[in-house]
Amino acid sequence: MPLMIEGKPIGGVPKTVQEFLDKYDFKDSSNKLKSGPLKKVAPIGLLYVGQREFAATSPEDEKILVMGSEDATTCHIVIVRHTGCGAVCIAHFDGYGSEKAVKDIMRVMNDLCKNKPFGRYELHIAGGFKDDDESSEKVSIKTLNAFNSTSEEIHLMTACICDLNNEVKKGVNFPVIYGLAVNVKTGDIYRGTFLDHGPDMPLRSARHFTGTEEVINIYDHRKSQIRLDPITYSTMDEIELLCRMPDLFIRQHLSTSPDQEPPHFEASVRAALVQIRDYPDPKKSMFADGKPRCYNLESNGSWTKV
């Protein structure tokens, strides 16, 4: 079945976000999400998902209490939850690999819910704003089309995207929601910012520049571990020069939305660039004998390498 809204299949996805929002009313659900307080999420019990990543688990997970993602400007954060078994997935989409990502997500979700078939899948999407080159709109349409291509019924509950996620500050458009968190035990969804992003973020972020376009699953729900399978990326001839560039250059030239990026944007990008420079062949230098990098979450919120 295709994507469902108010219990009915939508058929085809409109070609523009404006057509979609004119046809379907998501103002109330978007306003409810936007008006909630922005909560600082501590590392204890937190599983953080970065750009082009997803993770899924269930309320039976003894390690994970909250999953979240942030730093979405033109990117979109997606949350899928099953009302029967409580399994939940969070993903961070940037427009690449969306269709395969949704198939992978639903495969994991179906595995989590195989013993509790009753209930339905519900979908929440937030991200993007009224950016000048319409990058947000492209991500929105790709995300909607990807979920509309699944074999499962997925009920779209929130679509706080583009215009609905936009606010104007001194004549400049900004996204309202940069990050979302979901309580694994209760299913509550709220605006969040995160005090820790977990292990190996420079390695994980390096994929955005020269690595695969695939949206990867970073969590093994059976073992309650972050699992990073061998990651590949290509180095760049100008990598040494890029690592030395000032913050202003990084912000202006390595972002789809320079004015809207969070304050730590430059530091995060620079760390990824240094990763590419210092470890040009990560399969050899970061993944011994081709084995994945696995981490356990400790009670104090730190991740310990297995």
PDB file of C-alpha atoms in Angstrom:
ATOM      1  CA  MET A   1       0.000   0.000   0.000  1.00  0.00           C
ATOM      2  CA  PRO A   2       1.163   3.577  -0.536  1.00  0.00           C
ATOM      3  CA  LEU A   3       1.545   6.346   2.020  1.00  0.00           C
ATOM      4  CA  MET A   4      -1.650   6.955   3.988  1.00  0.00           C
ATOM      5  CA  ILE A   5      -3.113  10.262   5.186  1.00  0.00           C
ATOM      6  CA  GLU A   6      -6.241  10.239   7.361  1.00  0.00           C
ATOM      7  CA  GLY A   7      -6.712   6.574   6.588  1.00  0.00           C
ATOM      8  CA  LYS A   8      -6.629   6.924   2.810  1.00  0.00           C
ATOM      9  CA  PRO A   9      -3.817   6.181   0.324  1.00  0.00           C
ATOM     10  CA  ILE A  10      -2.480   9.359  -1.253  1.00  0.00           C
ATOM     11  CA  GLY A  11      -1.853   7.802  -4.649  1.00  0.00           C
ATOM     12  CA  GLY A  12       0.886   9.867  -6.263  1.00  0.00           C
ATOM     13  CA  VAL A  13       2.978  12.485  -4.467  1.00  0.00           C
ATOM     14  CA  PRO A  14       2.370  16.012  -5.831  1.00  0.00           C
ATOM     15  CA  LYS A  15       5.270  17.513  -7.773  1.00  0.00           C
ATOM     16  CA  THR A  16       5.775  20.420  -5.358  1.00  0.00           C
ATOM     17  CA  VAL A  17       5.616  20.803  -1.594  1.00  0.00           C
ATOM     18  CA  GLN A  18       3.150  23.673  -1.985  1.00  0.00           C
ATOM     19  CA  GLU A  19       0.750  21.401  -3.872  1.00  0.00           C
ATOM     20  CA  PHE A  20       1.161  18.769  -1.158  1.00  0.00           C
ATOM     21  CA  LEU A  21       0.485  21.230   1.682  1.00  0.00           C
ATOM     22  CA  ASP A  22      -2.471  22.716  -0.180  1.00  0.00           C
ATOM     23  CA  LYS A  23      -3.976  19.254  -0.573  1.00  0.00           C
ATOM     24  CA  TYR A  24      -3.264  17.971   2.942  1.00  0.00           C
ATOM     25  CA  ASP A  25      -3.513  19.971   6.160  1.00  0.00           C
ATOM     26  CA  PHE A  26      -0.538  19.458   8.470  1.00  0.00           C
ATOM     27  CA  LYS A  27      -0.618  22.871  10.147  1.00  0.00           C
ATOM     28  CA  ASP A  28      -1.957  21.663  13.497  1.00  0.00           C
ATOM     29  CA  SER A  29       0.496  18.789  13.928  1.00  0.00           C
ATOM     30  CA  SER A  30       3.378  21.008  12.757  1.00  0.00           C
ATOM     31  CA  ASN A  31       2.444  23.839  15.128  1.00  0.00           C
ATOM     32  CA  LYS A  32       2.186  21.380  18.007  1.00  0.00           C
ATOM     33  CA  LEU A  33       5.707  20.083  17.317  1.00  0.00           C
ATOM     34  CA  LYS A  34       7.189  23.549  16.747  1.00  0.00           C
ATOM     35  CA  SER A  35       5.624  25.097  19.840  1.00  0.00           C
ATOM     36  CA  GLY A  36       7.047  22.522  22.227  1.00  0.00           C
ATOM     37  CA  PRO A  37      10.100  23.455  24.306  1.00  0.00           C
ATOM     38  CA  LEU A  38      13.578  22.746  22.974  1.00  0.00           C
ATOM     39  CA  LYS A  39      15.058  20.168  25.340  1.00  0.00           C
ATOM     40  CA  LYS A  40      18.740  19.519  25.959  1.00  0.00           C
ATOM     41  CA  VAL A  41      19.246  15.761  25.838  1.00  0.00           C
ATOM     42  CA  ALA A  42      21.975  14.306  28.034  1.00  0.00           C
ATOM     43  CA  PRO A  43      24.195  11.432  26.811  1.00  0.00           C
ATOM     44  CA  ILE A  44      22.809   8.887  29.291  1.00  0.00           C
ATOM     45  CA  GLY A  45      20.652   6.427  27.377  1.00  0.00           C
ATOM     46  CA  LEU A  46      21.049   8.405  24.131  1.00  0.00           C
ATOM     47  CA  LEU A  47      21.542   7.003  20.651  1.00  0.00           C
ATOM     48  CA  TYR A  48      22.423   9.829  18.248  1.00  0.00           C
ATOM     49  CA  VAL A  49      21.964   9.489  14.495  1.00  0.00           C
ATOM     50  CA  GLY A  50      23.938  11.666  12.084  1.00  0.00           C
ATOM     51  CA  GLN A  51      23.383  12.739   8.497  1.00  0.00           C
ATOM     52  CA  ARG A  52      22.747   9.845   6.092  1.00  0.00           C
ATOM     53  CA  GLU A  53      22.254   7.417   8.999  1.00  0.00           C
ATOM     54  CA  PHE A  54      19.371   5.624  10.691  1.00  0.00           C
ATOM     55  CA  ALA A  55      18.819   3.495  13.785  1.00  0.00           C
ATOM     56  CA  ALA A  56      15.912   1.474  15.114  1.00  0.00           C
ATOM     57  CA  THR A  57      15.085  -0.293  18.369  1.00  0.00           C
ATOM     58  CA  SER A  58      12.198  -1.211  20.648  1.00  0.00           C
ATOM     59  CA  PRO A  59      11.053  -0.405  24.200  1.00  0.00           C
ATOM     60  CA  GLU A  60      12.640  -3.696  25.306  1.00  0.00           C
ATOM     61  CA  ASP A  61      16.093  -2.205  24.648  1.00  0.00           C
ATOM     62  CA  GLU A  62      17.719  -1.928  28.080  1.00  0.00           C
ATOM     63  CA  LYS A  63      20.397   0.508  26.898  1.00  0.00           C
ATOM     64  CA  ILE A  64      18.587   3.114  24.803  1.00  0.00           C
ATOM     65  CA  LEU A  65      16.059   5.542  26.281  1.00  0.00           C
ATOM     66  CA  VAL A  66      16.128   8.289  23.650  1.00  0.00           C
ATOM     67  CA  MET A  67      17.100   8.481  19.987  1.00  0.00           C
ATOM     68  CA  GLY A  68      17.717  11.765  18.235  1.00  0.00           C
ATOM     69  CA  SER A  69      19.284  13.752  15.438  1.00  0.00           C
ATOM     70  CA  GLU A  70      19.982  17.436  14.807  1.00  0.00           C
ATOM     71  CA  ASP A  71      21.819  19.923  12.554  1.00  0.00           C
ATOM     72  CA  ALA A  72      19.097  19.605   9.913  1.00  0.00           C
ATOM     73  CA  THR A  73      18.730  22.727   7.791  1.00  0.00           C
ATOM     74  CA  THR A  74      17.746  21.539   4.321  1.00  0.00           C
ATOM     75  CA  CYS A  75      17.964  17.948   5.630  1.00  0.00           C
ATOM     76  CA  HIS A  76      14.912  16.153   7.045  1.00  0.00           C
ATOM     77  CA  ILE A  77      14.596  14.069  10.208  1.00  0.00           C
ATOM     78  CA  VAL A  78      12.274  11.101   9.868  1.00  0.00           C
ATOM     79  CA  ILE A  79      10.706   9.063  12.668  1.00  0.00           C
ATOM     80  CA  VAL A  80       8.776   5.822  12.056  1.00  0.00           C
ATOM     81  CA  ARG A  81       6.985   4.150  14.967  1.00  0.00           C
ATOM     82  CA  HIS A  82       4.783   1.075  15.222  1.00  0.00           C
ATOM     83  CA  THR A  83       1.828   1.673  17.530  1.00  0.00           C
ATOM     84  CA  GLY A  84       1.522  -1.995  18.486  1.00  0.00           C
ATOM     85  CA  CYS A  85       5.025  -3.127  19.413  1.00  0.00           C
ATOM     86  CA  GLY A  86       6.436   0.351  20.084  1.00  0.00           C
ATOM     87  CA  ALA A  87       9.447  -0.157  17.818  1.00  0.00           C
ATOM     88  CA  VAL A  88      10.822   3.152  16.583  1.00  0.00           C
ATOM     89  CA  CYS A  89      13.316   4.313  13.978  1.00  0.00           C
ATOM     90  CA  ILE A  90      14.924   7.695  13.429  1.00  0.00           C
ATOM     91  CA  ALA A  91      16.753   8.718  10.255  1.00  0.00           C
ATOM     92  CA  HIS A  92      18.491  11.809   8.898  1.00  0.00           C
ATOM     93  CA  PHE A  93      17.840  12.284   5.167  1.00  0.00           C
ATOM     94  CA  ASP A  94      19.699  14.687   2.865  1.00  0.00           C
ATOM     95  CA  GLY A  95      18.103  13.595  -0.423  1.00  0.00           C
ATOM     96  CA  TYR A  96      20.592  10.847  -1.269  1.00  0.00           C
ATOM     97  CA  GLY A  97      19.714   7.170  -1.094  1.00  0.00           C
ATOM     98  CA  SER A  98      16.194   7.813   0.187  1.00  0.00           C
ATOM     99  CA  GLU A  99      14.369   4.995  -1.603  1.00  0.00           C
ATOM    100  CA  LYS A 100      16.796   2.268  -0.536  1.00  0.00           C
ATOM    101  CA  ALA A 101      16.940   3.755   2.958  1.00  0.00           C
ATOM    102  CA  VAL A 102      13.184   3.442   3.419  1.00  0.00           C
ATOM    103  CA  LYS A 103      13.274  -0.196   2.285  1.00  0.00           C
ATOM    104  CA  ASP A 104      16.107  -0.887   4.755  1.00  0.00           C
ATOM    105  CA  ILE A 105      14.250   0.914   7.533  1.00  0.00           C
ATOM    106  CA  MET A 106      11.053  -1.043   6.980  1.00  0.00           C
ATOM    107  CA  ARG A 107      12.981  -4.312   6.850  1.00  0.00           C
ATOM    108  CA  VAL A 108      14.435  -3.600  10.306  1.00  0.00           C
ATOM    109  CA  MET A 109      11.094  -2.367  11.654  1.00  0.00           C
ATOM    110  CA  ASN A 110       9.302  -5.480  10.405  1.00  0.00           C
ATOM    111  CA  ASP A 111      11.927  -7.609  12.135  1.00  0.00           C
ATOM    112  CA  LEU A 112      11.389  -5.725  15.401  1.00  0.00           C
ATOM    113  CA  CYS A 113       7.608  -6.132  15.154  1.00  0.00           C
ATOM    114  CA  LYS A 114       7.365  -9.675  13.803  1.00  0.00           C
ATOM    115  CA  ASN A 115       6.002 -11.083  17.080  1.00  0.00           C
ATOM    116  CA  LYS A 116       3.497  -8.245  17.597  1.00  0.00           C
ATOM    117  CA  PRO A 117       1.614  -7.790  14.334  1.00  0.00           C
ATOM    118  CA  PHE A 118      -1.218  -5.618  15.657  1.00  0.00           C
ATOM    119  CA  GLY A 119      -0.961  -1.858  15.290  1.00  0.00           C
ATOM    120  CA  ARG A 120       0.170   0.374  12.447  1.00  0.00           C
ATOM    121  CA  TYR A 121       3.213   2.293  11.257  1.00  0.00           C
ATOM    122  CA  GLU A 122       3.130   6.044  11.823  1.00  0.00           C
ATOM    123  CA  LEU A 123       5.482   8.517  10.178  1.00  0.00           C
ATOM    124  CA  HIS A 124       6.686  11.939  11.294  1.00  0.00           C
ATOM    125  CA  ILE A 125       8.834  14.179   9.066  1.00  0.00           C
ATOM    126  CA  ALA A 126      10.404  17.508  10.040  1.00  0.00           C
ATOM    127  CA  GLY A 127      12.996  19.614   8.273  1.00  0.00           C
ATOM    128  CA  GLY A 128      13.820  22.054   5.549  1.00  0.00           C
ATOM    129  CA  PHE A 129      12.754  25.676   5.148  1.00  0.00           C
ATOM    130  CA  LYS A 130      12.196  28.226   2.365  1.00  0.00           C
ATOM    131  CA  ASP A 131      15.781  28.211   1.079  1.00  0.00           C
ATOM    132  CA  ASP A 132      16.709  30.094  -2.075  1.00  0.00           C
ATOM    133  CA  ASP A 133      17.778  27.143  -4.243  1.00  0.00           C
ATOM    134  CA  GLU A 134      14.880  24.887  -3.107  1.00  0.00           C
ATOM    135  CA  SER A 135      17.170  22.185  -1.741  1.00  0.00           C
ATOM    136  CA  SER A 136      14.665  21.577   1.059  1.00  0.00           C
ATOM    137  CA  GLU A 137      11.847  20.990  -1.395  1.00  0.00           C
ATOM    138  CA  LYS A 138      13.869  18.385  -3.275  1.00  0.00           C
ATOM    139  CA  VAL A 139      14.534  16.466  -0.048  1.00  0.00           C
ATOM    140  CA  SER A 140      10.841  16.668   0.926  1.00  0.00           C
ATOM    141  CA  ILE A 141       9.580  15.277  -2.378  1.00  0.00           C
ATOM    142  CA  LYS A 142      12.208  12.510  -2.456  1.00  0.00           C
ATOM    143  CA  THR A 143      11.350  11.513   1.116  1.00  0.00           C
ATOM    144  CA  LEU A 144       7.590  11.417   0.454  1.00  0.00           C
ATOM    145  CA  ASN A 145       8.082   9.436  -2.748  1.00  0.00           C
ATOM    146  CA  ALA A 146      10.334   6.934  -0.987  1.00  0.00           C
ATOM    147  CA  PHE A 147       7.751   6.200   1.707  1.00  0.00           C
ATOM    148  CA  ASN A 148       4.991   6.103  -0.903  1.00  0.00           C
ATOM    149  CA  SER A 149       6.840   3.262  -2.631  1.00  0.00           C
ATOM    150  CA  THR A 150       6.741   0.801   0.273  1.00  0.00           C
ATOM    151  CA  SER A 151       4.595  -2.309   0.446  1.00  0.00           C
ATOM    152  CA  GLU A 152       3.500  -1.502   4.023  1.00  0.00           C
ATOM    153  CA  GLU A 153       0.790   0.945   5.019  1.00  0.00           C
ATOM    154  CA  ILE A 154       2.529   3.931   6.603  1.00  0.00           C
ATOM    155  CA  HIS A 155       0.347   6.652   8.086  1.00  0.00           C
ATOM    156  CA  LEU A 156       1.808  10.156   7.779  1.00  0.00           C
ATOM    157  CA  MET A 157       1.028  12.011  11.009  1.00  0.00           C
ATOM    158  CA  THR A 158       3.387  14.996  10.824  1.00  0.00           C
ATOM    159  CA  ALA A 159       4.874  16.823   7.840  1.00  0.00           C
ATOM    160  CA  CYS A 160       6.564  19.878   9.307  1.00  0.00           C
ATOM    161  CA  ILE A 161       8.492  20.595   6.111  1.00  0.00           C
ATOM    162  CA  CYS A 162       9.635  23.613   4.089  1.00  0.00           C
ATOM    163  CA  ASP A 163       7.067  26.428   4.539  1.00  0.00           C
ATOM    164  CA  LEU A 164       5.605  24.845   7.688  1.00  0.00           C
ATOM    165  CA  ASN A 165       9.072  24.682   9.268  1.00  0.00           C
ATOM    166  CA  ASN A 166      10.057  28.216   8.264  1.00  0.00           C
ATOM    167  CA  GLU A 167      10.495  31.376  10.308  1.00  0.00           C
ATOM    168  CA  VAL A 168      11.844  34.771   9.282  1.00  0.00           C
ATOM    169  CA  LYS A 169      14.541  36.555  11.290  1.00  0.00           C
ATOM    170  CA  LYS A 170      15.556  40.028  10.112  1.00  0.00           C
ATOM    171  CA  GLY A 171      14.281  39.250   6.635  1.00  0.00           C
ATOM    172  CA  VAL A 172      16.106  35.903   6.369  1.00  0.00           C
ATOM    173  CA  ASN A 173      14.407  32.485   6.319  1.00  0.00           C
ATOM    174  CA  PHE A 174      15.418  29.905   8.942  1.00  0.00           C
ATOM    175  CA  PRO A 175      14.181  26.444   9.922  1.00  0.00           C
ATOM    176  CA  VAL A 176      12.310  26.282  13.224  1.00  0.00           C
ATOM    177  CA  ILE A 177      13.148  22.656  13.974  1.00  0.00           C
ATOM    178  CA  TYR A 178      16.819  21.701  13.708  1.00  0.00           C
ATOM    179  CA  GLY A 179      16.646  18.517  15.755  1.00  0.00           C
ATOM    180  CA  LEU A 180      14.183  15.926  17.020  1.00  0.00           C
ATOM    181  CA  ALA A 181      14.249  13.378  19.816  1.00  0.00           C
ATOM    182  CA  VAL A 182      11.979  10.407  20.417  1.00  0.00           C
ATOM    183  CA  ASN A 183      11.482   8.610  23.716  1.00  0.00           C
ATOM    184  CA  VAL A 184      11.928   4.909  22.952  1.00  0.00           C
ATOM    185  CA  LYS A 185       9.744   3.821  25.866  1.00  0.00           C
ATOM    186  CA  THR A 186       6.765   6.162  25.355  1.00  0.00           C
ATOM    187  CA  GLY A 187       7.022   7.269  21.720  1.00  0.00           C
ATOM    188  CA  ASP A 188       6.944  10.957  22.683  1.00  0.00           C
ATOM    189  CA  ILE A 189       8.537  13.173  20.006  1.00  0.00           C
ATOM    190  CA  TYR A 190       9.953  16.612  20.804  1.00  0.00           C
ATOM    191  CA  ARG A 191      12.445  19.220  19.662  1.00  0.00           C
ATOM    192  CA  GLY A 192      15.888  18.360  20.906  1.00  0.00           C
ATOM    193  CA  THR A 193      19.505  19.393  20.980  1.00  0.00           C
ATOM    194  CA  PHE A 194      22.136  16.894  22.049  1.00  0.00           C
ATOM    195  CA  LEU A 195      25.090  17.232  24.380  1.00  0.00           C
ATOM    196  CA  ASP A 196      26.892  14.306  22.742  1.00  0.00           C
ATOM    197  CA  HIS A 197      26.834  12.855  19.220  1.00  0.00           C
ATOM    198  CA  GLY A 198      28.418   9.501  20.003  1.00  0.00           C
ATOM    199  CA  PRO A 199      31.600   7.795  18.770  1.00  0.00           C
ATOM    200  CA  ASP A 200      33.553   8.265  15.552  1.00  0.00           C
ATOM    201  CA  MET A 201      31.646  11.320  14.312  1.00  0.00           C
ATOM    202  CA  PRO A 202      34.522  12.601  12.101  1.00  0.00           C
ATOM    203  CA  LEU A 203      34.689   9.170  10.442  1.00  0.00           C
ATOM    204  CA  ARG A 204      30.914   9.003  10.023  1.00  0.00           C
ATOM    205  CA  SER A 205      30.718  12.574   8.722  1.00  0.00           C
ATOM    206  CA  ALA A 206      33.498  12.069   6.169  1.00  0.00           C
ATOM    207  CA  ARG A 207      31.034  10.039   4.082  1.00  0.00           C
ATOM    208  CA  HIS A 208      29.073  13.201   3.220  1.00  0.00           C
ATOM    209  CA  PHE A 209      31.953  14.647   1.206  1.00  0.00           C
ATOM    210  CA  THR A 210      33.384  11.831  -0.897  1.00  0.00           C
ATOM    211  CA  GLY A 211      31.837   8.622   0.437  1.00  0.00           C
ATOM    212  CA  THR A 212      28.854   6.504  -0.461  1.00  0.00           C
ATOM    213  CA  GLU A 213      25.424   8.081  -0.852  1.00  0.00           C
ATOM    214  CA  GLU A 214      23.846   5.213   1.087  1.00  0.00           C
ATOM    215  CA  VAL A 215      21.896   5.884   4.282  1.00  0.00           C
ATOM    216  CA  ILE A 216      23.410   3.363   6.705  1.00  0.00           C
ATOM    217  CA  ASN A 217      22.029   1.578   9.741  1.00  0.00           C
ATOM    218  CA  ILE A 218      24.405   2.315  12.635  1.00  0.00           C
ATOM    219  CA  TYR A 219      22.722   0.272  15.378  1.00  0.00           C
ATOM    220  CA  ASP A 220      22.526  -3.458  16.046  1.00  0.00           C
ATOM    221  CA  HIS A 221      19.330  -3.710  18.088  1.00  0.00           C
ATOM    222  CA  ARG A 222      19.940  -7.379  18.908  1.00  0.00           C
ATOM    223  CA  LYS A 223      23.201  -6.595  20.721  1.00  0.00           C
ATOM    224  CA  SER A 224      22.330  -3.015  21.758  1.00  0.00           C
ATOM    225  CA  GLN A 225      25.518  -1.804  20.082  1.00  0.00           C
ATOM    226  CA  ILE A 226      26.501   0.898  17.654  1.00  0.00           C
ATOM    227  CA  ARG A 227      27.940  -1.007  14.722  1.00  0.00           C
ATOM    228  CA  LEU A 228      29.869   0.781  11.992  1.00  0.00           C
ATOM    229  CA  ASP A 229      30.636  -1.506   9.096  1.00  0.00           C
ATOM    230  CA  PRO A 230      33.736  -0.593   7.059  1.00  0.00           C
ATOM    231  CA  ILE A 231      33.293   2.897   5.648  1.00  0.00           C
ATOM    232  CA  THR A 232      34.887   4.095   2.442  1.00  0.00           C
ATOM    233  CA  TYR A 233      35.517   7.573   1.112  1.00  0.00           C
ATOM    234  CA  SER A 234      37.862   9.106  -1.422  1.00  0.00           C
ATOM    235  CA  THR A 235      40.494  11.662  -0.601  1.00  0.00           C
ATOM    236  CA  MET A 236      40.739  14.958  -2.475  1.00  0.00           C
ATOM    237  CA  ASP A 237      43.714  16.624  -4.132  1.00  0.00           C
ATOM    238  CA  GLU A 238      42.936  19.846  -2.290  1.00  0.00           C
ATOM    239  CA  ILE A 239      42.300  18.233   1.107  1.00  0.00           C
ATOM    240  CA  GLU A 240      45.381  19.778   2.753  1.00  0.00           C
ATOM    241  CA  LEU A 241      44.302  23.229   1.568  1.00  0.00           C
ATOM    242  CA  LEU A 242      40.712  22.703   2.726  1.00  0.00           C
ATOM    243  CA  CYS A 243      41.892  21.742   6.203  1.00  0.00           C
ATOM    244  CA  ARG A 244      43.694  25.077   6.486  1.00  0.00           C
ATOM    245  CA  MET A 245      40.833  27.224   5.218  1.00  0.00           C
ATOM    246  CA  PRO A 246      39.262  29.728   7.630  1.00  0.00           C
ATOM    247  CA  ASP A 247      35.846  29.136   9.162  1.00  0.00           C
ATOM    248  CA  LEU A 248      34.160  31.652   6.864  1.00  0.00           C
ATOM    249  CA  PHE A 249      35.287  29.739   3.778  1.00  0.00           C
ATOM    250  CA  ILE A 250      34.036  26.427   5.195  1.00  0.00           C
ATOM    251  CA  ARG A 251      30.648  27.916   6.038  1.00  0.00           C
ATOM    252  CA  GLN A 252      30.192  29.641   2.687  1.00  0.00           C
ATOM    253  CA  HIS A 253      31.419  26.865   0.414  1.00  0.00           C
ATOM    254  CA  LEU A 254      30.648  23.589   2.197  1.00  0.00           C
ATOM    255  CA  SER A 255      27.020  24.132   3.155  1.00  0.00           C
ATOM    256  CA  THR A 256      23.738  24.233   1.242  1.00  0.00           C
ATOM    257  CA  SER A 257      22.531  26.903   3.701  1.00  0.00           C
ATOM    258  CA  PRO A 258      25.453  28.886   5.198  1.00  0.00           C
ATOM    259  CA  ASP A 259      23.376  31.479   7.070  1.00  0.00           C
ATOM    260  CA  GLN A 260      21.294  28.843   8.820  1.00  0.00           C
ATOM    261  CA  GLU A 261      23.979  26.431  10.015  1.00  0.00           C
ATOM    262  CA  PRO A 262      24.472  26.017  13.790  1.00  0.00           C
ATOM    263  CA  PRO A 263      27.515  27.560  15.505  1.00  0.00           C
ATOM    264  CA  HIS A 264      29.456  24.295  15.641  1.00  0.00           C
ATOM    265  CA  PHE A 265      29.161  23.681  11.880  1.00  0.00           C
ATOM    266  CA  GLU A 266      32.719  24.691  11.026  1.00  0.00           C
ATOM    267  CA  ALA A 267      34.264  22.561  13.776  1.00  0.00           C
ATOM    268  CA  SER A 268      32.304  19.489  12.662  1.00  0.00           C
ATOM    269  CA  VAL A 269      33.230  19.930   8.998  1.00  0.00           C
ATOM    270  CA  ARG A 270      36.879  20.585   9.812  1.00  0.00           C
ATOM    271  CA  ALA A 271      37.020  17.391  11.899  1.00  0.00           C
ATOM    272  CA  ALA A 272      35.645  15.408   8.943  1.00  0.00           C
ATOM    273  CA  LEU A 273      38.179  16.983   6.572  1.00  0.00           C
ATOM    274  CA  VAL A 274      41.046  16.166   8.940  1.00  0.00           C
ATOM    275  CA  GLN A 275      39.728  12.599   9.092  1.00  0.00           C
ATOM    276  CA  ILE A 276      39.949  12.349   5.289  1.00  0.00           C
ATOM    277  CA  ARG A 277      43.433  13.879   5.273  1.00  0.00           C
ATOM    278  CA  ASP A 278      44.902  11.762   8.086  1.00  0.00           C
ATOM    279  CA  TYR A 279      43.161   8.488   7.222  1.00  0.00           C
ATOM    280  CA  PRO A 280      42.826   8.429   3.412  1.00  0.00           C
ATOM    281  CA  ASP A 281      42.158   4.668   3.353  1.00  0.00           C
ATOM    282  CA  PRO A 282      39.795   4.044   6.288  1.00  0.00           C
ATOM    283  CA  LYS A 283      39.245   0.370   5.472  1.00  0.00           C
ATOM    284  CA  LYS A 284      42.905  -0.262   6.298  1.00  0.00           C
ATOM    285  CA  SER A 285      43.501   2.326   9.012  1.00  0.00           C
ATOM    286  CA  MET A 286      40.162   2.354  10.892  1.00  0.00           C
ATOM    287  CA  PHE A 287      38.741  -1.148  10.390  1.00  0.00           C
ATOM    288  CA  ALA A 288      41.227  -3.811  11.435  1.00  0.00           C
ATOM    289  CA  ASP A 289      40.979  -6.925   9.247  1.00  0.00           C
ATOM    290  CA  GLY A 290      37.793  -5.532   7.702  1.00  0.00           C
ATOM    291  CA  LYS A 291      35.889  -5.903  10.976  1.00  0.00           C
ATOM    292  CA  PRO A 292      33.223  -3.388  12.058  1.00  0.00           C
ATOM    293  CA  ARG A 293      33.783  -0.856  14.814  1.00  0.00           C
ATOM    294  CA  CYS A 294      31.348  -1.712  17.628  1.00  0.00           C
ATOM    295  CA  TYR A 295      30.510   0.240  20.771  1.00  0.00           C
ATOM    296  CA  ASN A 296      28.597  -0.457  23.975  1.00  0.00           C
ATOM    297  CA  LEU A 297      26.731   2.309  25.778  1.00  0.00           C
ATOM    298  CA  GLU A 298      27.827   2.619  29.390  1.00  0.00           C
ATOM    299  CA  SER A 299      25.623   3.782  32.270  1.00  0.00           C
ATOM    300  CA  ASN A 300      27.345   7.196  32.293  1.00  0.00           C
ATOM    301  CA  GLY A 301      26.418   7.843  28.647  1.00  0.00           C
ATOM    302  CA  SER A 302      29.831   7.143  27.120  1.00  0.00           C
ATOM    303  CA  TRP A 303      30.368   4.650  24.312  1.00  0.00           C
ATOM    304  CA  THR A 304      33.102   2.044  24.864  1.00  0.00           C
ATOM    305  CA  LYS A 305      34.703   0.327  21.877  1.00  0.00           C
ATOM    306  CA  VAL A 306      34.292  -3.434  21.884  1.00  0.00           C
TER     307      VAL A 306
END
